[in-house]
Amino acid sequence: MPTPPAPTPPANGAAGAGTPGLGVLGLRRGVTFGTAVQGGWLDTEPAYAAMVAAEAALLVPEWEGKWSALQPQEGRFDFAPLDRILRFGLRHRRQVRGHALVWHQAMPDWLLTALAEGPQRARAVLEAHIATVLDRTRRQVRDWDVVNEVVADVAGSDTPQAGPGELRDSPWLRALGPGYIDLALRLARERDATLRLVLNDYGTESDEPWSLEKRRRLMRLVRGLLERGVPLDAVGIQGHLQMSERFSPEGFRAHVEELRSLGLAVLITELDVREAPRIAPDIAQRDAAVAERVQSFVAAGLAGGVRTVLTWGLSDRESWLLRDPDVARRDGAQHRGLPFDEERRRRPMWQALADAFATLPER
Ligand code: 9MR
């Protein structure tokens, strides 16, 4: 008898229907798996919503929790976009985490003007924003990236912002000095005593010299915060991986363990993969290389004590890796750096995540 052809999974998010999604597979091993989502798509694209519901135990807004979305004009708060995600979370009983109270991007013009008006004014707008947002979201969002991307990039990395200090030269730093990080964390704790306060950053994942130096800067910042008694519960390691960078599983695991030894939780918050400038012509080879890196990265994180893993989107169709001209490929190809392809079919990176979760004992 001829072997029947393998069924082609439908491009409707039900790819692999019948088999459990990453959210379920993760929970069996004590790992919460989630993804960044956009509320507009959850409401209008059933196939997208079905994929998210099938795969993610945890959601984070891709832009709806940022300042420009929540307070586009001073004192005029707009929770409608975030509410779309919160409603989806309630309907499907999924956790939602918050991202991000203080960031140097997605800042409305009025905020930049206010910050330039001096430290008192800067402090007042920060306090008002944190108070209103946390009060409004406290019933459903128990975990916020309070400060995002505050460590300065290091010369040699492909990011152009390398500056003189160890903290990023941002409007917040210029308005309030380095103490703005302490201030934001303290204000968040005062407003909501049991909220999990997270410092989220990127660029400490690889084994390149600039990444190791950024890792050192992050550790110095975190130790300083804890020594000063600043409330901090967790560090989010974004995990925007690049195949052109060397990676050491042992080194990364040690980095996670060092953070854990300070009493902090460590989350992988924005995992995706940018492929190297020169890629293999063969799709299967490309996918295998990405999957191998992801398995190695996530397994090392889990071995170090990470128990929350989020990807920055699920499929190429929605990914900033294809949309953002700063990171999109210039050779006409497209990065294949998420667990689902453009047709929303599982690819080897999906299996790599499942395999990484399976390195932990079943519960
Ligand atoms: O992926 C996000 C993109 O859709 C937004 O336009 C952009 C600005 O709000 O932010 C992107 O998300 C970033 C995240 O908030 C912080 N880490 C880097 C992410 C990719 O740029």
XYZ file of C-alpha atoms and ligand atoms in Angstrom:
384
model
C 0.000 0.000 0.000
C 1.396 3.424 -0.868
C 2.105 5.629 2.093
C -0.558 8.311 2.326
C 0.779 11.822 1.878
C 1.533 13.682 5.072
C -1.377 15.955 5.913
C -0.712 19.586 5.141
C -1.526 21.604 8.206
C -4.061 24.330 7.519
C -2.763 27.908 7.660
C -5.291 28.761 10.292
C -3.398 28.524 13.517
C -4.683 25.022 14.022
C -1.384 23.740 12.627
C -0.680 20.621 14.586
C -4.253 20.616 15.873
C -4.810 17.727 18.171
C -1.324 17.963 19.595
C -0.854 20.272 22.568
C 0.549 23.750 22.064
C 3.698 25.153 23.641
C 1.703 26.643 26.511
C 0.439 23.226 27.564
C 3.794 21.523 26.954
C 5.534 24.166 29.032
C 3.143 23.924 31.960
C 3.736 20.178 32.161
C 7.353 21.035 32.964
C 6.687 24.057 35.144
C 7.438 26.572 32.371
C 5.052 29.374 31.467
C 5.264 29.940 27.712
C 3.824 33.066 26.186
C 4.093 35.522 23.351
C 3.766 39.172 22.411
C 0.414 39.918 20.797
C -1.416 42.791 19.160
C -4.981 43.304 20.331
C -6.278 44.521 16.973
C -5.318 41.234 15.349
C -6.792 39.192 18.196
C -10.109 40.916 17.526
C -10.117 40.860 13.735
C -8.091 37.829 12.614
C -9.629 34.554 13.762
C -6.711 32.463 12.504
C -4.273 34.587 14.485
C -6.433 34.456 17.599
C -6.758 30.676 17.267
C -2.978 30.265 17.020
C -2.428 32.419 20.108
C -5.125 30.559 22.047
C -3.644 27.207 21.031
C -0.051 28.035 21.926
C 0.311 30.738 24.567
C -0.306 30.542 28.299
C 0.822 34.135 28.781
C 0.380 37.282 26.705
C 2.299 40.536 26.584
C 1.171 43.558 24.573
C 3.561 44.308 21.707
C 2.811 48.072 21.892
C -0.449 48.584 23.793
C 1.206 48.948 27.207
C 3.695 51.617 26.153
C 3.451 55.240 27.124
C 2.453 56.543 23.684
C -0.465 54.099 23.633
C -1.628 54.601 27.215
C -1.184 58.357 27.631
C -0.991 59.959 24.188
C -1.747 63.373 25.673
C -1.019 64.504 29.176
C -3.775 63.348 31.485
C -5.740 61.643 28.684
C -5.347 57.934 29.213
C -6.498 55.469 26.575
C -6.851 51.875 27.710
C -8.928 50.743 24.732
C -6.065 49.033 22.826
C -4.741 47.291 25.937
C -8.262 46.271 26.911
C -8.538 44.181 23.746
C -5.700 42.012 25.042
C -7.008 41.991 28.603
C -10.427 40.845 27.354
C -8.827 38.053 25.339
C -6.865 37.073 28.438
C -10.027 36.912 30.523
C -11.984 35.031 27.881
C -9.278 32.392 27.466
C -8.044 32.516 31.058
C -4.542 33.569 30.063
C -2.201 35.660 32.159
C -1.162 39.035 30.783
C 2.092 40.745 31.706
C 2.769 44.458 31.329
C 5.318 46.090 29.019
C 6.647 48.768 29.600
C 6.225 51.649 32.045
C 9.520 53.443 31.399
C 11.230 53.174 28.009
C 13.194 55.559 25.805
C 10.965 54.779 22.822
C 7.224 55.074 22.217
C 7.284 58.381 24.101
C 4.726 60.973 23.001
C 6.011 64.480 22.206
C 4.342 66.000 25.258
C 6.298 63.638 27.487
C 9.621 64.595 25.915
C 8.727 68.239 26.461
C 7.711 67.608 30.070
C 10.942 65.745 30.828
C 12.954 68.661 29.471
C 11.189 70.994 31.918
C 13.199 69.810 34.888
C 13.350 67.015 37.463
C 10.291 68.025 39.472
C 8.085 68.001 36.451
C 9.648 64.746 35.231
C 9.012 63.091 38.563
C 5.404 64.289 38.624
C 4.553 62.868 35.188
C 6.241 59.570 36.001
C 4.353 59.289 39.269
C 1.012 60.103 37.640
C 1.554 57.607 34.814
C 2.576 54.757 37.093
C -0.306 55.462 39.485
C -3.024 55.564 36.830
C -1.751 52.609 34.820
C -1.138 50.310 37.777
C -4.464 51.180 39.410
C -6.281 50.447 36.172
C -4.524 47.154 35.397
C -3.864 45.775 38.890
C -6.611 43.157 38.894
C -5.307 41.398 35.841
C -1.662 42.325 35.327
C 0.556 41.137 38.157
C 3.887 41.500 36.457
C 5.246 44.631 34.702
C 8.412 45.580 32.885
C 8.858 48.698 34.990
C 12.045 49.785 33.254
C 12.989 48.636 29.774
C 16.388 48.790 28.000
C 18.179 51.010 30.494
C 21.706 49.612 30.107
C 23.860 51.319 27.481
C 24.961 49.378 24.432
C 28.637 48.682 24.071
C 30.738 49.763 21.113
C 31.283 46.868 18.747
C 27.725 45.644 18.821
C 25.694 46.358 15.715
C 23.536 48.880 17.549
C 24.629 52.456 16.987
C 23.642 53.930 20.363
C 26.888 53.137 22.185
C 27.520 56.064 24.520
C 29.973 56.988 27.238
C 28.115 55.789 30.357
C 26.962 52.399 31.553
C 23.347 53.538 31.484
C 21.593 54.372 28.243
C 21.634 58.054 27.401
C 17.862 58.539 27.368
C 15.407 61.383 28.005
C 14.774 59.801 31.412
C 18.437 59.775 32.335
C 18.838 63.368 31.195
C 15.775 64.504 33.162
C 16.297 62.653 36.422
C 19.832 61.273 36.441
C 20.598 57.595 37.090
C 18.187 57.575 40.033
C 15.229 57.435 37.629
C 15.462 53.637 37.661
C 15.287 53.528 41.470
C 12.458 56.038 41.402
C 10.330 54.118 38.889
C 10.740 50.857 40.792
C 9.970 52.493 44.149
C 6.898 54.261 42.771
C 5.613 50.980 41.331
C 6.111 49.167 44.633
C 4.432 51.960 46.602
C 1.434 51.859 44.304
C 1.067 48.074 44.229
C 2.873 46.223 46.991
C 2.572 42.729 45.471
C 3.227 43.503 41.808
C 6.220 41.673 40.340
C 8.666 44.379 39.286
C 10.825 43.517 36.287
C 13.856 45.190 34.743
C 13.923 44.142 31.090
C 16.887 44.443 28.718
C 18.603 42.991 25.675
C 22.092 42.286 24.438
C 23.454 40.196 27.326
C 22.709 36.867 25.679
C 25.663 36.140 23.426
C 29.315 35.356 24.000
C 30.635 38.338 22.018
C 32.827 40.869 23.875
C 30.196 43.627 23.732
C 27.562 41.298 25.098
C 29.798 40.161 27.953
C 30.512 43.802 28.783
C 26.799 44.633 28.687
C 26.196 41.653 30.970
C 28.715 43.125 33.407
C 26.956 46.496 33.253
C 23.604 44.898 33.882
C 24.950 42.980 36.881
C 26.509 46.141 38.286
C 23.246 48.020 37.927
C 21.210 45.213 39.485
C 23.595 44.750 42.421
C 23.520 48.490 43.048
C 19.731 48.536 43.067
C 19.555 45.667 45.534
C 22.260 47.186 47.758
C 20.299 50.424 47.925
C 17.178 48.521 48.887
C 15.368 49.339 45.658
C 12.496 46.907 45.067
C 13.184 44.568 42.149
C 11.814 41.059 41.706
C 12.988 39.890 38.328
C 15.172 40.536 35.325
C 13.794 40.005 31.835
C 16.336 38.895 29.265
C 14.775 39.759 25.937
C 16.493 37.136 23.798
C 16.505 38.813 20.388
C 19.162 36.365 19.222
C 21.432 36.823 16.241
C 22.898 33.854 14.422
C 26.004 35.874 13.548
C 26.912 36.065 17.246
C 28.698 33.355 19.153
C 26.704 31.748 21.922
C 27.932 29.875 24.972
C 25.274 27.820 26.770
C 27.524 27.491 29.828
C 28.191 31.223 29.925
C 24.538 32.103 29.522
C 23.483 29.633 32.162
C 26.041 31.134 34.559
C 24.630 34.618 33.834
C 21.119 33.424 34.718
C 22.415 31.662 37.834
C 24.221 34.785 38.966
C 20.986 36.776 38.734
C 19.105 34.003 40.510
C 21.695 33.959 43.299
C 20.658 37.539 44.072
C 17.143 36.310 44.756
C 15.721 37.453 41.430
C 13.522 35.564 39.012
C 14.805 35.529 35.427
C 12.454 35.580 32.443
C 13.152 35.231 28.735
C 10.791 37.908 27.486
C 11.140 38.561 23.731
C 12.747 35.564 22.055
C 13.243 35.598 18.299
C 16.152 35.005 15.946
C 17.792 37.158 13.305
C 19.627 35.041 10.773
C 23.217 35.747 9.753
C 23.935 38.024 6.764
C 25.011 35.003 4.706
C 22.475 32.236 4.950
C 22.363 28.729 3.585
C 20.341 28.590 0.344
C 18.350 25.718 1.732
C 15.319 26.504 3.919
C 15.595 23.246 5.847
C 19.207 24.030 6.726
C 18.282 27.536 7.830
C 15.439 26.305 9.987
C 17.647 23.636 11.532
C 20.313 26.201 12.445
C 17.768 28.523 14.077
C 16.170 25.613 15.926
C 19.511 24.437 17.255
C 20.349 27.898 18.605
C 16.937 28.281 20.203
C 17.089 24.865 21.838
C 20.532 25.593 23.198
C 19.567 29.076 24.452
C 16.292 28.099 26.088
C 17.631 24.875 27.605
C 20.564 26.814 29.104
C 18.154 29.411 30.505
C 15.931 26.723 32.006
C 18.953 24.951 33.503
C 19.880 28.250 35.129
C 16.398 28.658 36.598
C 14.298 30.510 33.991
C 10.636 29.435 34.246
C 8.956 31.956 31.937
C 9.671 32.083 28.198
C 7.982 34.425 25.737
C 8.595 34.797 22.027
C 8.165 38.190 20.364
C 5.263 37.031 18.235
C 4.505 33.516 17.038
C 4.655 33.633 13.248
C 6.709 35.460 10.619
C 3.483 36.973 9.353
C 3.304 39.259 12.387
C 6.992 39.648 13.171
C 8.849 42.943 13.593
C 11.825 41.040 12.076
C 10.104 41.361 8.712
C 8.447 44.732 9.294
C 11.184 46.864 10.848
C 13.679 48.184 8.248
C 16.444 48.242 10.891
C 16.345 44.492 11.333
C 14.721 43.140 8.154
C 17.067 41.359 5.774
C 18.467 43.414 2.923
C 19.050 40.485 0.552
C 15.401 39.886 -0.303
C 15.136 36.904 2.033
C 13.127 36.968 5.240
C 14.252 36.017 8.715
C 12.812 32.703 9.861
C 13.116 33.419 13.554
C 9.799 32.449 15.163
C 8.098 29.107 15.890
C 5.544 29.510 13.057
C 6.100 30.426 9.409
C 4.176 32.930 7.305
C 1.406 30.392 6.714
C 1.287 29.879 10.478
C 2.650 26.356 10.252
C 4.873 25.001 12.972
C 8.525 24.933 12.003
C 11.593 23.340 13.622
C 11.904 26.236 16.077
C 8.547 25.136 17.522
C 9.973 21.682 18.164
C 13.154 23.229 19.584
C 11.090 25.019 22.226
C 9.164 21.846 23.029
C 12.455 19.931 23.289
C 13.971 22.571 25.540
C 10.954 22.394 27.880
C 11.344 18.618 27.917
C 14.813 18.953 29.438
C 13.006 19.665 32.720
C 11.316 16.852 34.616
C 7.603 16.290 34.106
C 5.519 17.574 36.989
O 7.765 44.869 18.090
C 7.429 46.158 18.557
C 6.992 47.038 17.401
O 5.815 46.510 16.832
C 6.765 48.446 17.899
O 6.486 49.267 16.789
C 8.005 48.949 18.615
C 7.761 50.334 19.192
O 6.694 50.307 20.110
O 8.376 48.092 19.658
C 8.633 46.777 19.246
O 8.910 45.977 20.393
C 10.155 46.167 21.040
C 9.952 45.980 22.513
O 8.937 46.820 22.988
C 11.225 46.201 23.293
N 12.303 45.369 22.784
C 12.511 45.416 21.353
C 11.210 45.146 20.610
C 11.434 45.126 19.108
O 11.837 46.380 18.667
